[in-house]
């Protein structure tokens, strides 16, 4: 018996659609870029009819737009639209994770663990396609197993745009590693059948992804002061972490941030040697402060992949809040939310660039003071 391995026209169409979808998700075609049919035919080696049908399918997924007298072009997802998508995801995926924790069968939980294993392998291999596809599989298992088909239908209608945003957010240095840790927390809560914890972990994951997208769209980082400041496209300095207590990545929810934002004073203007650069937004600086104080590490060891600016800039921001008298109120809210331990020390900045361990210029519990040697 002979095996028929001929490629059918339908298979060609599916492959063409898949390749175009991947090219858009990976940024090979920029948002707003025109997609010329003749050029695509030559590059992909398929007929114009196949290209047109593939573009129609991608248009139904909202990945491309087709305007009169202009033709098809890659859709532009605005920041406002992305915020709306993440808002819907937070509501629905949080509920789906809680329902899945209650209702999932042991087989479904095992499948979810395999999808998470695939994602972590893709992170190690630095495979952009693998990261997106395994994340989609992870959520597909949750959405199918949650028992609410309407949640699944709504998220499925947004899936193409969600995957575009996923690819963009995970392209940020270190974001994929942080995302894996967030998904592991979801997995642990589901394995423990803890529905409230699964909901919180899923919502925190969506919020962190949204913040990563916002940072990728409009982040302006502080000018480095020394070799200890962060190089965004470089390798983050290794963290001194314990095997039993790895650093925890904080997530400040919208409700908590709304309370804190009203307390904070206006951001101080840039120093005169860097007048053209905008300061790190307060919310990102706060995440860096929580990371350092909560994990009790040096400001020098604030990872670049958190997107919070340099450890020095976060230290300065906390110093400004201390001088304005608002830090005790902020700290109290963070302690109540469980983001800081009670009595966490307000660490001053270390001397940077000196050999050997960092040394603090003031007592740990005392107020922050600039080092005359540095400034």
XYZ file of C-alpha atoms in Angstrom:
375
model
C 0.000 0.000 0.000
C 1.437 3.364 -1.086
C 1.334 6.314 1.297
C -0.169 9.441 -0.251
C 1.928 12.380 0.955
C 0.918 14.940 -1.636
C 0.323 18.441 -0.304
C -3.291 19.373 -0.894
C -4.382 22.951 -1.664
C -6.033 23.102 1.782
C -2.732 22.127 3.443
C -0.910 24.836 1.484
C -3.468 27.380 2.662
C -3.101 26.307 6.288
C 0.693 26.461 6.076
C 0.581 29.877 4.417
C -1.787 31.222 7.076
C 0.396 29.774 9.848
C 3.604 31.276 8.442
C 2.042 34.709 7.970
C 0.559 34.603 11.469
C 3.940 33.698 12.977
C 5.690 36.422 10.968
C 3.261 39.040 12.289
C 3.514 37.774 15.876
C 7.316 37.835 15.768
C 7.397 41.372 14.381
C 8.796 40.542 10.930
C 5.974 42.697 9.586
C 5.709 45.919 11.576
C 2.338 47.234 12.800
C 0.793 49.305 10.008
C 3.050 47.802 7.310
C 1.337 47.094 3.988
C 1.152 43.464 2.882
C 1.581 43.427 -0.898
C 0.074 40.277 -2.391
C 2.531 39.978 -5.296
C 5.530 40.333 -3.000
C 4.127 37.726 -0.598
C 3.512 35.329 -3.506
C 7.154 35.585 -4.559
C 8.525 35.252 -1.025
C 6.324 32.298 -0.044
C 6.147 30.524 -3.379
C 2.350 30.177 -3.440
C -0.441 31.457 -5.654
C -2.146 34.808 -5.312
C -5.439 33.031 -4.529
C -3.806 31.293 -1.559
C -2.340 34.569 -0.279
C -5.697 36.330 -0.534
C -7.511 33.588 1.379
C -4.793 33.513 4.060
C -5.055 37.293 4.457
C -8.839 37.008 4.776
C -8.414 34.517 7.599
C -5.948 36.762 9.393
C -8.319 39.682 8.921
C -11.035 37.690 10.717
C -8.546 37.265 13.586
C -8.016 41.056 13.628
C -4.316 40.617 12.875
C -4.592 42.633 9.669
C -6.879 45.365 8.381
C -8.049 45.878 4.811
C -8.763 49.497 3.950
C -10.229 50.671 0.616
C -7.668 52.010 -1.868
C -4.832 50.841 0.360
C -5.119 47.076 0.659
C -4.216 44.817 3.595
C -1.799 45.937 6.287
C -0.739 44.667 9.701
C -3.188 45.778 12.376
C -1.985 48.260 14.974
C -2.887 47.326 18.551
C -2.999 50.578 20.482
C -2.089 50.803 24.145
C -5.716 51.576 24.982
C -6.906 48.492 23.101
C -4.240 46.395 24.842
C -5.410 47.687 28.231
C -8.975 46.662 27.364
C -7.800 43.196 26.333
C -5.835 42.733 29.554
C -8.818 43.931 31.592
C -11.026 41.267 29.994
C -8.302 38.657 30.475
C -7.929 39.508 34.148
C -11.656 39.085 34.779
C -12.160 35.923 32.734
C -8.869 34.099 33.219
C -8.963 34.666 36.970
C -12.438 33.120 37.092
C -11.398 30.290 34.759
C -8.370 29.432 36.926
C -10.539 29.331 40.060
C -13.119 27.090 38.364
C -10.387 24.855 36.952
C -8.853 24.413 40.422
C -12.232 23.187 41.676
C -13.328 21.054 38.712
C -10.289 19.815 36.799
C -9.732 16.088 36.534
C -6.342 14.581 37.444
C -5.724 14.023 33.716
C -6.332 17.724 32.961
C -4.006 18.768 35.787
C -1.297 16.482 34.358
C -1.795 18.000 30.893
C -1.465 21.471 32.410
C 1.809 20.479 34.074
C 3.134 19.217 30.726
C 2.215 22.501 29.042
C 4.050 24.389 31.791
C 7.070 22.098 31.340
C 7.007 22.876 27.607
C 6.913 26.609 28.354
C 9.852 26.402 30.745
C 11.806 24.411 28.139
C 11.034 27.088 25.530
C 12.288 29.754 27.963
C 15.567 27.871 28.417
C 15.907 27.419 24.636
C 14.943 31.071 24.024
C 12.326 29.967 21.478
C 9.863 32.801 20.830
C 7.428 30.562 18.939
C 7.713 27.846 21.594
C 6.986 30.321 24.387
C 3.830 31.644 22.742
C 2.503 28.252 21.614
C 3.086 26.568 24.993
C 1.512 29.503 26.853
C -1.505 29.286 24.553
C -1.716 25.541 25.251
C -1.478 26.174 29.019
C -4.426 28.561 28.930
C -6.368 26.438 26.436
C -6.350 23.561 28.937
C -7.591 25.867 31.713
C -10.287 27.450 29.547
C -11.570 24.109 28.263
C -11.505 22.524 31.705
C -13.097 25.386 33.646
C -16.604 24.233 32.705
C -17.757 27.584 31.306
C -17.755 27.484 27.485
C -18.656 31.192 27.199
C -15.389 32.194 28.890
C -13.582 29.973 26.394
C -15.420 31.517 23.423
C -14.695 35.104 24.462
C -10.978 34.480 25.039
C -10.756 32.470 21.789
C -12.079 35.477 19.858
C -9.183 37.534 21.257
C -6.533 34.828 20.966
C -4.672 36.155 17.923
C -4.271 39.620 19.447
C -3.441 38.105 22.839
C -0.634 36.114 21.210
C 0.733 39.243 19.514
C 0.861 40.943 22.909
C 2.389 37.833 24.494
C 5.156 37.758 21.923
C 5.870 41.458 22.513
C 5.855 41.254 26.324
C 7.996 38.104 26.438
C 10.578 39.665 24.138
C 11.576 41.985 26.997
C 14.778 40.792 28.717
C 13.912 38.366 31.522
C 10.129 38.691 31.185
C 9.741 35.057 30.057
C 11.566 33.829 33.170
C 9.339 35.938 35.412
C 6.275 34.726 33.516
C 7.314 31.122 34.169
C 7.472 31.830 37.908
C 3.987 33.393 37.801
C 2.592 30.385 35.927
C 4.219 28.022 38.426
C 2.319 29.806 41.211
C -0.908 29.205 39.270
C 0.038 25.548 38.830
C 0.774 25.097 42.528
C -2.563 26.626 43.549
C -4.416 24.383 41.082
C -2.617 21.253 42.300
C -3.596 22.204 45.859
C -7.206 22.772 44.702
C -7.017 26.274 46.157
C -9.465 28.235 43.986
C -8.919 31.692 45.603
C -5.136 31.344 45.293
C -5.465 30.200 41.668
C -7.615 33.245 40.897
C -5.139 35.626 42.552
C -2.166 34.044 40.774
C -3.897 34.229 37.374
C -4.918 37.860 37.888
C -1.422 38.787 39.093
C 0.060 37.130 35.991
C -2.194 39.151 33.678
C -1.444 42.405 35.535
C 2.305 41.765 35.306
C 2.008 41.014 31.578
C 0.034 44.218 31.071
C 2.655 46.238 32.939
C 5.403 44.633 30.820
C 3.572 45.708 27.660
C 3.150 49.251 28.982
C 6.857 49.354 29.763
C 7.748 48.027 26.300
C 5.584 50.704 24.679
C 6.683 53.757 26.566
C 9.439 53.060 29.046
C 12.125 55.721 29.508
C 14.879 54.461 31.732
C 17.178 56.535 33.878
C 20.638 57.376 32.598
C 23.183 54.999 34.124
C 25.255 56.497 36.924
C 27.862 53.761 37.017
C 28.611 50.223 36.023
C 26.107 48.996 38.614
C 23.176 50.597 36.828
C 21.132 48.549 34.459
C 21.818 47.920 30.789
C 18.433 46.996 29.366
C 19.663 44.792 26.545
C 22.465 43.245 28.559
C 22.648 40.453 31.065
C 21.282 41.207 34.521
C 23.711 40.889 37.386
C 23.279 37.565 39.151
C 21.233 37.633 42.325
C 22.455 36.227 45.614
C 19.476 33.964 46.135
C 18.974 31.139 48.558
C 17.984 27.728 47.279
C 15.104 27.663 49.755
C 13.988 31.276 49.282
C 14.350 32.530 45.700
C 13.583 36.236 45.186
C 9.881 37.011 44.924
C 8.757 39.262 42.068
C 6.158 41.714 43.452
C 2.880 42.593 41.776
C 1.091 45.801 42.808
C -2.594 45.464 41.940
C -4.646 48.320 40.534
C -6.642 48.852 43.758
C -3.519 49.071 45.910
C -1.793 51.357 43.409
C -4.812 53.684 43.366
C -4.403 54.145 47.139
C -0.635 54.657 46.952
C -0.693 56.995 43.949
C -2.785 59.579 45.816
C -0.163 59.726 48.589
C 2.947 60.218 46.474
C 4.394 63.656 45.696
C 5.152 64.705 42.090
C 8.237 63.082 40.604
C 11.288 65.317 40.988
C 12.673 66.721 37.689
C 15.673 65.101 36.107
C 19.128 66.204 37.145
C 20.542 68.784 34.803
C 23.066 66.457 33.144
C 20.196 64.292 31.777
C 17.425 66.852 31.155
C 15.963 65.110 28.095
C 15.149 61.812 29.790
C 11.930 61.183 31.644
C 12.192 59.626 35.110
C 11.059 56.076 35.751
C 7.296 56.069 36.501
C 6.450 55.848 40.202
C 4.740 52.476 39.819
C 7.818 50.864 38.266
C 10.117 52.477 40.839
C 7.873 51.144 43.618
C 8.194 47.599 42.242
C 11.981 47.942 42.364
C 11.853 49.222 45.943
C 9.594 46.344 47.029
C 11.876 43.833 45.298
C 14.974 45.106 47.108
C 13.394 45.522 50.551
C 11.191 42.434 50.363
C 14.049 40.151 49.302
C 16.605 41.983 51.496
C 19.172 42.375 48.729
C 21.547 45.142 47.714
C 20.296 47.923 45.453
C 23.166 46.836 43.177
C 21.377 43.532 42.605
C 18.071 44.884 41.299
C 17.596 42.845 38.069
C 17.371 44.695 34.790
C 14.619 42.397 33.554
C 12.112 43.779 36.067
C 11.956 47.009 34.050
C 12.118 49.214 37.161
C 15.116 51.311 36.186
C 18.375 51.123 38.106
C 18.764 50.324 41.786
C 20.173 53.818 42.263
C 17.114 55.474 40.708
C 14.762 53.384 42.891
C 16.809 54.307 45.961
C 16.557 58.002 45.059
C 12.799 57.726 44.627
C 12.383 56.154 48.065
C 14.635 58.848 49.534
C 12.394 61.536 47.994
C 9.330 59.879 49.510
C 11.039 59.692 52.897
C 11.951 63.373 52.762
C 8.365 64.214 51.783
C 7.129 62.251 54.810
C 4.943 59.858 52.780
C 7.057 56.702 52.924
C 5.659 55.456 56.290
C 2.127 55.551 54.822
C 3.242 53.752 51.670
C 5.156 51.169 53.688
C 2.122 50.552 55.903
C -0.059 49.843 52.847
C 2.570 47.493 51.413
C 2.852 45.609 54.708
C -0.937 45.280 54.916
C -0.967 43.899 51.359
C 1.719 41.361 52.268
C 4.261 42.835 49.835
C 6.719 43.850 52.568
C 7.520 42.122 55.867
C 6.785 44.052 59.026
C 9.725 46.144 60.150
C 11.551 45.875 56.811
C 14.632 48.121 56.915
C 14.878 51.131 54.622
C 18.221 50.249 53.106
C 20.461 53.111 52.013
C 22.385 52.962 48.782
C 25.624 51.026 48.707
C 28.884 52.347 47.436
C 28.933 51.259 43.806
C 31.885 50.162 41.766
C 34.168 49.332 44.700
C 35.718 45.854 44.890
C 34.325 43.403 47.385
C 30.944 43.396 49.115
C 28.816 46.535 49.071
C 29.064 48.683 52.213
C 26.249 50.864 53.477
C 26.982 54.523 54.161
C 24.408 54.840 56.960
C 22.795 52.675 59.612
C 20.144 50.386 58.148
C 17.329 51.801 60.256
C 18.391 55.416 59.884
C 17.212 57.977 57.333
C 18.762 57.908 53.884
C 21.596 60.339 53.217
C 23.592 60.858 50.041
C 27.214 59.852 50.088
C 29.380 62.927 49.539
C 31.849 60.655 47.819
C 29.272 59.830 45.123
C 27.559 63.197 44.646
